[in-house]
Structure formats: structure tokens, C-alpha cells
mmCIF file of C-alpha atoms and ligand atoms in Angstrom:
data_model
loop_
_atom_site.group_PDB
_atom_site.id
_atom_site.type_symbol
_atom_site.label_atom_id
_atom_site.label_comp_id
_atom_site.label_asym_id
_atom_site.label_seq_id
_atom_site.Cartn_x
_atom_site.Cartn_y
_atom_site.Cartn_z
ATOM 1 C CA UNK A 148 -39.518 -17.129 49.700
ATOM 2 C CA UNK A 149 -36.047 -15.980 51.719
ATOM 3 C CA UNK A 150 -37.458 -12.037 51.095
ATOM 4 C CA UNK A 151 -41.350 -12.714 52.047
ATOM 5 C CA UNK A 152 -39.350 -14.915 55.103
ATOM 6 C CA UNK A 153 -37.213 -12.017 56.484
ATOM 7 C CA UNK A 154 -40.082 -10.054 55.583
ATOM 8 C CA UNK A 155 -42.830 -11.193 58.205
ATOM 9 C CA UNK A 156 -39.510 -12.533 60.109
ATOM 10 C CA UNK A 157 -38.527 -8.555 60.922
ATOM 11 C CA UNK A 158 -42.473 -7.815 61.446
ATOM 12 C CA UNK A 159 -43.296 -10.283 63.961
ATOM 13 C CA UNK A 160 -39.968 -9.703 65.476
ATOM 14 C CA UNK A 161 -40.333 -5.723 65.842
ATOM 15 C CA UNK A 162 -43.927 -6.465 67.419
ATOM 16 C CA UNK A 163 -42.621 -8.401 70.193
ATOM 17 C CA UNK A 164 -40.104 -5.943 71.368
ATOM 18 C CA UNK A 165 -42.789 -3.450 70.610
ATOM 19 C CA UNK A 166 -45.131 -5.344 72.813
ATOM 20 C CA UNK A 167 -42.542 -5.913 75.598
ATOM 21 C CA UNK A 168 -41.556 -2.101 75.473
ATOM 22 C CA UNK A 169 -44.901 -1.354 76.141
ATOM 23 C CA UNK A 170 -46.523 -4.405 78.344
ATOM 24 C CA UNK A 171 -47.521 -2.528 80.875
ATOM 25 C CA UNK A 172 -50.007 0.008 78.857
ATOM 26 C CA UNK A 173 -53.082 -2.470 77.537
ATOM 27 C CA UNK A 174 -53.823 -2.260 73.664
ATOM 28 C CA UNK A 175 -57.581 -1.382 72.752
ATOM 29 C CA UNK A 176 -59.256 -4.907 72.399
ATOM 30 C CA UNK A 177 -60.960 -3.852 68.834
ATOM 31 C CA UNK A 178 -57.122 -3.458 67.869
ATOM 32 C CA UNK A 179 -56.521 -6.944 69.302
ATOM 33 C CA UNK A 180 -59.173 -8.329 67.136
ATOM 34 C CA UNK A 181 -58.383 -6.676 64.223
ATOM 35 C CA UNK A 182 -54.397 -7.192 64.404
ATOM 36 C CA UNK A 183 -55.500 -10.817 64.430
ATOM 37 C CA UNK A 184 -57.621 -10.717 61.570
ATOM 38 C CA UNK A 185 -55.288 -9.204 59.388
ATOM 39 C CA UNK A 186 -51.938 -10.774 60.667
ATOM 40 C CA UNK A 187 -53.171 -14.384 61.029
ATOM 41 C CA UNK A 188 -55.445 -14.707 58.158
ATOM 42 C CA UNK A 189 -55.526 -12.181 55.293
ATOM 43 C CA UNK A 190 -51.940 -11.568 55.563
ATOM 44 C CA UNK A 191 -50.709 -15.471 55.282
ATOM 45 C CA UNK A 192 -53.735 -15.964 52.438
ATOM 46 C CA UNK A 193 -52.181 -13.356 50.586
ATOM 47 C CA UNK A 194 -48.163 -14.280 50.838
ATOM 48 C CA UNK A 195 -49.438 -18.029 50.443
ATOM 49 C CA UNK A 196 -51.112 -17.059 46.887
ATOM 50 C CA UNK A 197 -48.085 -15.389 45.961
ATOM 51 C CA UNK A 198 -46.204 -18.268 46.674
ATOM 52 C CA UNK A 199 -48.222 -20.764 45.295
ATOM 53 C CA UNK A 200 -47.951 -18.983 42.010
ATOM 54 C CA UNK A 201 -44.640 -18.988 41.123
ATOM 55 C CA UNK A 202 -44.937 -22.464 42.300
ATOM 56 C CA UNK A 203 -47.232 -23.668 39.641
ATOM 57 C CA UNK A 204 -45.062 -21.295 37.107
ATOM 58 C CA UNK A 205 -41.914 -23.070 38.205
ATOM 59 C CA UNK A 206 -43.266 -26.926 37.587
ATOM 60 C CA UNK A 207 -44.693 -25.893 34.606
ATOM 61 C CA UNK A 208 -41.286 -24.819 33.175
ATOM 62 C CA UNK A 209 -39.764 -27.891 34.617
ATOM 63 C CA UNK A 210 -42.159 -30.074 33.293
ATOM 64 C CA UNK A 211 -42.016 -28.348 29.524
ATOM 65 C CA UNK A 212 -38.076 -27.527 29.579
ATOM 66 C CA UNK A 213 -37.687 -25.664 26.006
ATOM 67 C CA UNK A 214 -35.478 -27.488 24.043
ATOM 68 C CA UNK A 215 -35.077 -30.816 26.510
ATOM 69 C CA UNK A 216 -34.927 -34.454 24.881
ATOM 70 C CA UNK A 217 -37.983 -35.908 25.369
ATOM 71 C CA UNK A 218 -37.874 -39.734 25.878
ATOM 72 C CA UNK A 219 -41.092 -41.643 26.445
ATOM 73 C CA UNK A 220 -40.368 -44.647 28.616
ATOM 74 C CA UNK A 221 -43.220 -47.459 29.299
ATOM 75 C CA UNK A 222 -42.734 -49.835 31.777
ATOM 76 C CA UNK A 223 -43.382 -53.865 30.291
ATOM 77 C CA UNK A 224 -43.255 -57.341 31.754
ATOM 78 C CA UNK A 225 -40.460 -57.067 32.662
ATOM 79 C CA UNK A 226 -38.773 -54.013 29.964
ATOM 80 C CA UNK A 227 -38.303 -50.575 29.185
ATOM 81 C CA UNK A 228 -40.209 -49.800 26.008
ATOM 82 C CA UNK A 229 -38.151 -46.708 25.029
ATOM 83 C CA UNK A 230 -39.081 -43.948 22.050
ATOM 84 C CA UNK A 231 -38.368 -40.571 21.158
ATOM 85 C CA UNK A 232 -41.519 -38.905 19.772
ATOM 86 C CA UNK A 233 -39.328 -36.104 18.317
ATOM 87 C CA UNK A 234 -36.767 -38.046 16.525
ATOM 88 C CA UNK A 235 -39.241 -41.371 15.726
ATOM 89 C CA UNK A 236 -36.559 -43.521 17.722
ATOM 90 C CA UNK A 237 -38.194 -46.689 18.830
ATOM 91 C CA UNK A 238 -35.282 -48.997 21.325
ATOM 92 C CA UNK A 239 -35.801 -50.873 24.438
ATOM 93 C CA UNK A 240 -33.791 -51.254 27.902
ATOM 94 C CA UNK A 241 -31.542 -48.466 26.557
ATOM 95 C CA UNK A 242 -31.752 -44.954 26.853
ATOM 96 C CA UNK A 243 -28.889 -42.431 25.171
ATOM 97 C CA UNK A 244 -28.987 -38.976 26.084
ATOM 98 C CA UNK A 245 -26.509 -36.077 25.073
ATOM 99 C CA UNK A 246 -24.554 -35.146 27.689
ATOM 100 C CA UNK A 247 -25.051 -31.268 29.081
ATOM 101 C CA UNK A 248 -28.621 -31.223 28.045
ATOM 102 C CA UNK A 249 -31.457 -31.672 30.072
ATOM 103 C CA UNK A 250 -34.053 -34.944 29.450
ATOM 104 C CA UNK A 251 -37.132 -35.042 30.372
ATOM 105 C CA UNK A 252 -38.405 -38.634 31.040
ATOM 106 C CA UNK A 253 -42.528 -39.398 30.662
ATOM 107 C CA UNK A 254 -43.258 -42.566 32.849
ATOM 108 C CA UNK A 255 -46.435 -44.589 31.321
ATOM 109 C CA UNK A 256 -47.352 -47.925 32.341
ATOM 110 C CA UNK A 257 -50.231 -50.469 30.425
ATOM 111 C CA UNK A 258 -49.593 -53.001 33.190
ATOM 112 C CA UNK A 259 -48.659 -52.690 37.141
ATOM 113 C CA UNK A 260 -46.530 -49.840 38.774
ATOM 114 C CA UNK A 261 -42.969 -50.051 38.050
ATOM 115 C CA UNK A 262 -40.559 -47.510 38.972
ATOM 116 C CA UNK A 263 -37.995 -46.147 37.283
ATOM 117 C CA UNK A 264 -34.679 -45.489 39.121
ATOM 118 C CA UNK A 265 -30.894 -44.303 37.570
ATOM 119 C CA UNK A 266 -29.103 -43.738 41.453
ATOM 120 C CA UNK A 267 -26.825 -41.080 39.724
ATOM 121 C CA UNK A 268 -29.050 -39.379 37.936
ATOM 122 C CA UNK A 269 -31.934 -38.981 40.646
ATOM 123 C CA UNK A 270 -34.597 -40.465 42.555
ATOM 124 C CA UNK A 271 -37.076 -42.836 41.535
ATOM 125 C CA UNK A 272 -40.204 -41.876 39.547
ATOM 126 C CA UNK A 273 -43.355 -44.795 39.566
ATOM 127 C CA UNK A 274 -44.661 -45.310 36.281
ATOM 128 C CA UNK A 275 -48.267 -45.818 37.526
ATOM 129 C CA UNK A 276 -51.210 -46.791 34.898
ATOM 130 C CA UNK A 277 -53.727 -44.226 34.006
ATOM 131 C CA UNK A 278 -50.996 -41.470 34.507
ATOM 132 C CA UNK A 279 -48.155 -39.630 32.825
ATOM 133 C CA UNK A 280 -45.653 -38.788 35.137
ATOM 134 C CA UNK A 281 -42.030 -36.670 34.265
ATOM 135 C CA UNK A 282 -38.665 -36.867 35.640
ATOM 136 C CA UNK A 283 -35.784 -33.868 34.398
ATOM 137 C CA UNK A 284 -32.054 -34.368 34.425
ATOM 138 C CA UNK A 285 -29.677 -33.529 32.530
ATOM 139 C CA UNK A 286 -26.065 -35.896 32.193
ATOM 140 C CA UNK A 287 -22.881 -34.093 33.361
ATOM 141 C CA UNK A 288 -20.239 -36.308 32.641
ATOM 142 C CA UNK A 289 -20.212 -39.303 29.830
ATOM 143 C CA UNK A 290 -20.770 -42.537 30.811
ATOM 144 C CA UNK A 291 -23.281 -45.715 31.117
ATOM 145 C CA UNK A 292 -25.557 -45.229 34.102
ATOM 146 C CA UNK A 293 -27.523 -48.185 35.493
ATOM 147 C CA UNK A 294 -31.500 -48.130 36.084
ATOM 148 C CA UNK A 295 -33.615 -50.726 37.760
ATOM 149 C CA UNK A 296 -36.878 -51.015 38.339
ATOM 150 C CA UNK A 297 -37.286 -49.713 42.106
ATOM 151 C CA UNK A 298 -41.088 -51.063 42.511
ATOM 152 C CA UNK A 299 -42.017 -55.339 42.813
ATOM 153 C CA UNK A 300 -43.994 -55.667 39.570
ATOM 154 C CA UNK A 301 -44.061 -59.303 39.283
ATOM 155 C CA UNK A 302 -41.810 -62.350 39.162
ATOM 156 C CA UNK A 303 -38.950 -60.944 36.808
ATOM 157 C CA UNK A 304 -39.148 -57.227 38.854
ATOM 158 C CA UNK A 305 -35.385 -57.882 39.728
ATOM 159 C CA UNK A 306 -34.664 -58.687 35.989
ATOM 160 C CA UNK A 307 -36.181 -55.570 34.564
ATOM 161 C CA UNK A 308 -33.077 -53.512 34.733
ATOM 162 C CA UNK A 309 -32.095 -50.740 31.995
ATOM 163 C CA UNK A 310 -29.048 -48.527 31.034
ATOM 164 C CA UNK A 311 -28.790 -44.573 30.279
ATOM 165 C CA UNK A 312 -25.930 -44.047 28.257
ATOM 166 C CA UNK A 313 -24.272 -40.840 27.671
ATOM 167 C CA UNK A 314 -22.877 -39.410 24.873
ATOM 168 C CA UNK A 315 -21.453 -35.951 23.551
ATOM 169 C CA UNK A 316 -23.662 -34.903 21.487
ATOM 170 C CA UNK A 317 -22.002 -35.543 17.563
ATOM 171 C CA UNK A 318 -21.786 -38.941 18.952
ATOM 172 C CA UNK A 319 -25.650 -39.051 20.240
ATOM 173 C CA UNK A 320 -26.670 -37.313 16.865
ATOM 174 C CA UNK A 321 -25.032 -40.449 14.985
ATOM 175 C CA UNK A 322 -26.138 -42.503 17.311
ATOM 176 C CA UNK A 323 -29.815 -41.447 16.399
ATOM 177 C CA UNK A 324 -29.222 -41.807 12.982
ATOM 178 C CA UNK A 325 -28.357 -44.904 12.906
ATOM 179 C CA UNK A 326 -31.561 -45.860 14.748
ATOM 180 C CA UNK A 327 -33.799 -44.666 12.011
ATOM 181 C CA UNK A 328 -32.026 -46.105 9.397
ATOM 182 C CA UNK A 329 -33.939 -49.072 7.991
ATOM 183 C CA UNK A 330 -31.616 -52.112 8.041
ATOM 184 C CA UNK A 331 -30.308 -53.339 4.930
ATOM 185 C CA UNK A 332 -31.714 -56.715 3.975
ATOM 186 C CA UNK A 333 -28.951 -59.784 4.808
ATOM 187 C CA UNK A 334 -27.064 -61.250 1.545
ATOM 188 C CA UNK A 335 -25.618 -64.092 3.672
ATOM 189 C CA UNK A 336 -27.386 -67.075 2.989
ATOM 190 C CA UNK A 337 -27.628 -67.576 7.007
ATOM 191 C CA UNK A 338 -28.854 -64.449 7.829
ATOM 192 C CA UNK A 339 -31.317 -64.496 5.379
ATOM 193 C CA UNK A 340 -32.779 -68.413 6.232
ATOM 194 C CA UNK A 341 -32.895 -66.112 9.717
ATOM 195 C CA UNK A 342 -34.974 -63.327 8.323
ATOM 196 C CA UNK A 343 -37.438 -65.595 6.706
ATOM 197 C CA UNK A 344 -37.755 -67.483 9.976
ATOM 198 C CA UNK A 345 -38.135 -64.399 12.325
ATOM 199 C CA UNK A 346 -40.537 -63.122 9.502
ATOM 200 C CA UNK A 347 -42.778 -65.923 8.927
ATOM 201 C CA UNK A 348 -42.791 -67.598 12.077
ATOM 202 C CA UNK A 349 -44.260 -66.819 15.706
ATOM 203 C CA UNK A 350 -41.494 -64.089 16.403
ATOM 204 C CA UNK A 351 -43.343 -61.528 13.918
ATOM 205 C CA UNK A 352 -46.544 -62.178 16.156
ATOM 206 C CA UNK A 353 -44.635 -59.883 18.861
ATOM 207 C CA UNK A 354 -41.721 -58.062 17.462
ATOM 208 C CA UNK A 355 -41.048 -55.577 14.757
ATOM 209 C CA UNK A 356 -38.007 -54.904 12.596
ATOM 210 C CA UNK A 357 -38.469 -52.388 10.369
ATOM 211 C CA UNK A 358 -38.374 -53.267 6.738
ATOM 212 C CA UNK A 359 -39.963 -56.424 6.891
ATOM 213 C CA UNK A 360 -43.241 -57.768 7.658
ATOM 214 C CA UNK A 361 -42.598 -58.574 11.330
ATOM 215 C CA UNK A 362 -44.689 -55.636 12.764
ATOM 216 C CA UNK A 363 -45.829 -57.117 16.215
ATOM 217 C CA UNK A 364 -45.749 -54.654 19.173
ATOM 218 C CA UNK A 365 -45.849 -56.824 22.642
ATOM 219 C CA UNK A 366 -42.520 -57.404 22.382
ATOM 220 C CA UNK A 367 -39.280 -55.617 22.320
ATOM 221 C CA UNK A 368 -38.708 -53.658 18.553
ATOM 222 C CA UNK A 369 -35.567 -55.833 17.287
ATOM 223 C CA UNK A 370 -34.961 -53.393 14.374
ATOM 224 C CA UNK A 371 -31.757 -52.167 15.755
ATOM 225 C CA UNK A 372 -31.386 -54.573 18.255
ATOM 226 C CA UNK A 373 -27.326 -55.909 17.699
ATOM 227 C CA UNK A 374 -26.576 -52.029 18.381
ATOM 228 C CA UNK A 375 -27.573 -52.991 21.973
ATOM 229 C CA UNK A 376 -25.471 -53.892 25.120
ATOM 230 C CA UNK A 377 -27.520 -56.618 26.694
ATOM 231 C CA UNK A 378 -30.428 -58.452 25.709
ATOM 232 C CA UNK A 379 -33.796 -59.144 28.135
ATOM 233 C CA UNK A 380 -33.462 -56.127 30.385
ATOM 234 C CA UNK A 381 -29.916 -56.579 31.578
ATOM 235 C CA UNK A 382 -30.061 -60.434 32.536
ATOM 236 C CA UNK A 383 -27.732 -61.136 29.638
ATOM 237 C CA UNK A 384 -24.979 -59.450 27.669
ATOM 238 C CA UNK A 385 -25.715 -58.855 23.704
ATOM 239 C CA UNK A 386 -23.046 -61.311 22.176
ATOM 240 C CA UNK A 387 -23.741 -64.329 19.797
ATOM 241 C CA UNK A 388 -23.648 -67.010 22.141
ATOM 242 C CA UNK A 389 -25.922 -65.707 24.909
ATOM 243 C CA UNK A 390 -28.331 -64.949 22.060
ATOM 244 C CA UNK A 391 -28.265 -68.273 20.856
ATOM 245 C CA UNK A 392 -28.679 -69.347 24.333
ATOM 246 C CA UNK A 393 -31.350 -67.053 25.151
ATOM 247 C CA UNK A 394 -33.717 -68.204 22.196
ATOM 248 C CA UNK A 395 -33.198 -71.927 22.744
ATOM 249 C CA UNK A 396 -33.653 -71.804 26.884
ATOM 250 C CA UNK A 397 -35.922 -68.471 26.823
ATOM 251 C CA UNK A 398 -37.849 -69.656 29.971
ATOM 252 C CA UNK A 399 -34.347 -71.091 31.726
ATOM 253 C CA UNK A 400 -32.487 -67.722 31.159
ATOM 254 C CA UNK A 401 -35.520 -65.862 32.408
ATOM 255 C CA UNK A 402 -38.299 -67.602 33.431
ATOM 256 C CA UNK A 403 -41.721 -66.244 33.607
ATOM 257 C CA UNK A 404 -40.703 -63.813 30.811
ATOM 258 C CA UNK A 405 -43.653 -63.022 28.365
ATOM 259 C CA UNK A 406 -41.765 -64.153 25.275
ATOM 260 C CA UNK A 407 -42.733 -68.175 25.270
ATOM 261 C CA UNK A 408 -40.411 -71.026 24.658
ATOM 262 C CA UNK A 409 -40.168 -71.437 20.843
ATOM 263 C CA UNK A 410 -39.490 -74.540 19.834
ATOM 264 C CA UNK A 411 -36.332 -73.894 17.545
ATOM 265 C CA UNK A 412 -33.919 -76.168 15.827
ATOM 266 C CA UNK A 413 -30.196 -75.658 16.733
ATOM 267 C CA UNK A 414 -30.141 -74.675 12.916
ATOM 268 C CA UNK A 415 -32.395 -72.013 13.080
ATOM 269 C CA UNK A 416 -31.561 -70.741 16.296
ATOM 270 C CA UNK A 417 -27.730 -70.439 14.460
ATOM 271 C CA UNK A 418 -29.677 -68.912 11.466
ATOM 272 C CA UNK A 419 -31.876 -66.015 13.688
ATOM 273 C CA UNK A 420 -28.159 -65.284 15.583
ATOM 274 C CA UNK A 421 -26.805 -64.652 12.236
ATOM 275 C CA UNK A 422 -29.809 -62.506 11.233
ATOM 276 C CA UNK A 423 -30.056 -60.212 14.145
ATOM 277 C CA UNK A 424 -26.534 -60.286 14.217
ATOM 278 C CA UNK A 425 -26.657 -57.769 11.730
ATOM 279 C CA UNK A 426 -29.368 -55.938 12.950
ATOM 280 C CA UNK A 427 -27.274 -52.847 13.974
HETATM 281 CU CU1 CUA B 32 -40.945 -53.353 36.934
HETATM 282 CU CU2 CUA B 32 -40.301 -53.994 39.136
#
């Protein structure tokens, strides 16, 4: 563009002196006509197509970086739905990335427009239903960057937050392992009273966790979900007791959330802490 720019720049430029130099000898009109012809239309048509070429060829490489981590991210009411269709990682609210390598994002959304925003890591993309659309950055430094959703999407908007967290990359390879294991099934008597309740009862309606029978998909995918730094889309940290508290006062802690009010005895909300506990 700066060439093609200096280009007609020097062009135009030498025809004004040329036509001050000479201003008192009139041009033929036919040249007139034909210098406009030329020099306003095919001219600018042809630079434009030029331009509009590498364009296209320069969003098309963007969009289809060789070699980027590809991270699918759907926007929920009100959570990040996060998988990697290369590496069959399935989280939520939590995005890791290897540091130094470019990510490209896809933005879906089943619901309303939501919009997904990381301040340090760029502007804000909508996720907009009917559409794909892509974001590309790549993570200089390590670190835990903080998202929110950047578009009102409904009465928990301001709860639907997210982190990316960056890693180098041995530590973002393990960490990717670990997601796909399939957790090992709970020996403490607890933790397993937990399973069976989670299981059996209206949890599995809406969550999975891999392994077991619990294979619902409105809901968050709890298979891994202990490895995780806060629970509901960053209203809550992850630790026991805000777990407990968040299953016994679900619509307290976050109300209008999609996941109901289960009505749970302090014993089994003690027993599903001490299963997913473990889930890491
Ligand atoms: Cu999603 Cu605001």
C-alpha cells in the first residue's frame, strides 16, 4: 500500500507542477476527457483490485494460522463452554494457552450475543448466533488474564466472567493431559456416596463427568472440574467451602443462574464436595 501510495503520490504530484509550468498553453479537451477516464476510474479500479487481493489473502492466513491452537469457545447462560477440537479437551470458564504461540479463538453462540473480551490480549469479539466468528493472539508473557463478557446478555451478564491462563508450553502439554485423562473412580466412602448422588440424581440431567453415566450437556462438563480456579464463571473461588455453599444456596450465590436449586441434604452436599473434590 506505502509503494502503490508514493506511487500515484509522485504522479499526481508531477502533474500539478506540470500543469502549473504550463497553465498558460490549453491542453486538447479529448486529452482532458481521456486523462480523466483513465486517471479517475480505470486507474483506481485497477490499484483497488490489487489491493483488495492481498487483502482477502491476508485474512485468510489470519483466520487459518498454520499450526495455531484452536479453542472453540460458546457463549452460555451465563458461561464459557470451552473445547479444543484438536486435543478433545472439553473445560469451561477457563482457557490455557501456551505462551509464544498464536490462538485462534472461534466465537459461537446457541443463545443471545455475548462478547468475549481479555483487555490484554485484545479487543472484544461478539459471539453472535448463526455465525462463527475468530479472534488471533498469541500470549507473550505467562500469566492469568481476565475475560468478561463485554455484551448485556441477560441478568447474570456481569457474572459471566472467564480466565486465559498462560503457560510455557511443557507445562500446557501436561496440563492437557491431565484433561483427557478419565478420572479415577473415588475409594473414599464419601466421595463415592457423592458419585452415586451426582450420578443418579438430577445433576446427571445437565452435567457430564467422564467415566460415569452423568452425560448431560446444558451444563458445565465437571469431569475435571477441582483442576479449576473458580466455580460459576468467576462469582466464586474453587475451594471446598464455597462449593458446598454454592450447591446448597445455588440461586443466592447467583441468582437467575440456569442450574436450579436442588434440594440437598447438608450430608450430601458434604458427600458431592468430597466427590468433585477429587475431580482433578
Ligand atoms: Cu454474556 Cu454478557
Amino acid at each position: 500500500m506505502l509503494a502503490l501510495a508514493t506511487a500515484v503520490y509522485l504522479i499526481v504530484s508531477g502533474l500539478v507542477i506540470f500543469t502549473v509550468a504550463r497553465r498558460r498553453r490549453a491542453v486538447p479537451e479529448h486529452f482532458g476527457h481521456r486523462l480523466i477516464l483513465v486517471g479517475g476510474l480505470l486507474v483506481p479500479v485497477a490499484i483497488l483490485a490489487v489491493l483488495a487481493t492481498f487483502t482477502v489473502r491476508t485474512t485468510n492466513a489470519l483466520i487459518a494460522s498454520d499450526g495455531a491452537v484452536q479453542v472453540h469457545v460458546a457463549g452460555e447462560q451465563w458461561w464459557w463452554r470451552v473445547t479444543y477440537p484438536d486435543l478433545q479437551v472439553i473445560t469451561a470458564n477457563e482457557i490455557h494457552v501456551p505462551v509464544g504461540r498464536s490462538v485462534t479463538v472461534t466465537l459461537t453462540s446457541d443463545n443471545v450475543i455475548h462478547s468475549f473480551w481479555v483487555p490484554q490480549l485484545g479487543g472484544k469479539t461478539d459471539l453472535i448466533p448463526g455465525q462463527s466468528n475468530h479472534l488471533t493472539f498469541t500470549v507473550d508473557a505467562p500469566g492469568t488474564y481476565r475475560g468478561q463478557c463485554a455484551e448485556f446478555c441477560g441478568r447474570e451478564h456481569a457474572r459471566m466472567a472467564f480466565l486465559v491462563i498462560a503457560d510455557d508450553p511443557a507445562t500446557f502439554d501436561r496440563w492437557v493431559d491431565d484433561q483427557r485423562r478419565v478420572p479415577a473412580t473415588p475409594t473414599d466412602a464419601l466421595a463415592v456416596r457423592g458419585r452415586n448422588i451426582l450420578v443418579t440424581g438430577s445433576c446427571a440431567g445437565c452435567h457430564t463427568v467422564a467415566g460415569t453415566a452423568a452425560a448431560g450437556t446444558s451444563g458445565p462438563d465437571l469431569t475435571h472440574i477441582a483442576s479449576r480456579a473458580t466455580l460459576a464463571a468467576e462469582t466464586i473461588p474453587n475451594t471446598p467451602d464455597e462449593m458446598a455453599h454454592w450447591l446448597a444456596y445455588t440461586q443466592q450465590v447467583k441468582p437467575g443462574a440456569l442450574m436450579p436449586q436442588i434440594d440437598l441434604s447438608a450430608g450430601e452436599v458434604r458427600a458431592l464436595v468430597a466427590y468433585l473434590d477429587g475431580l482433578r
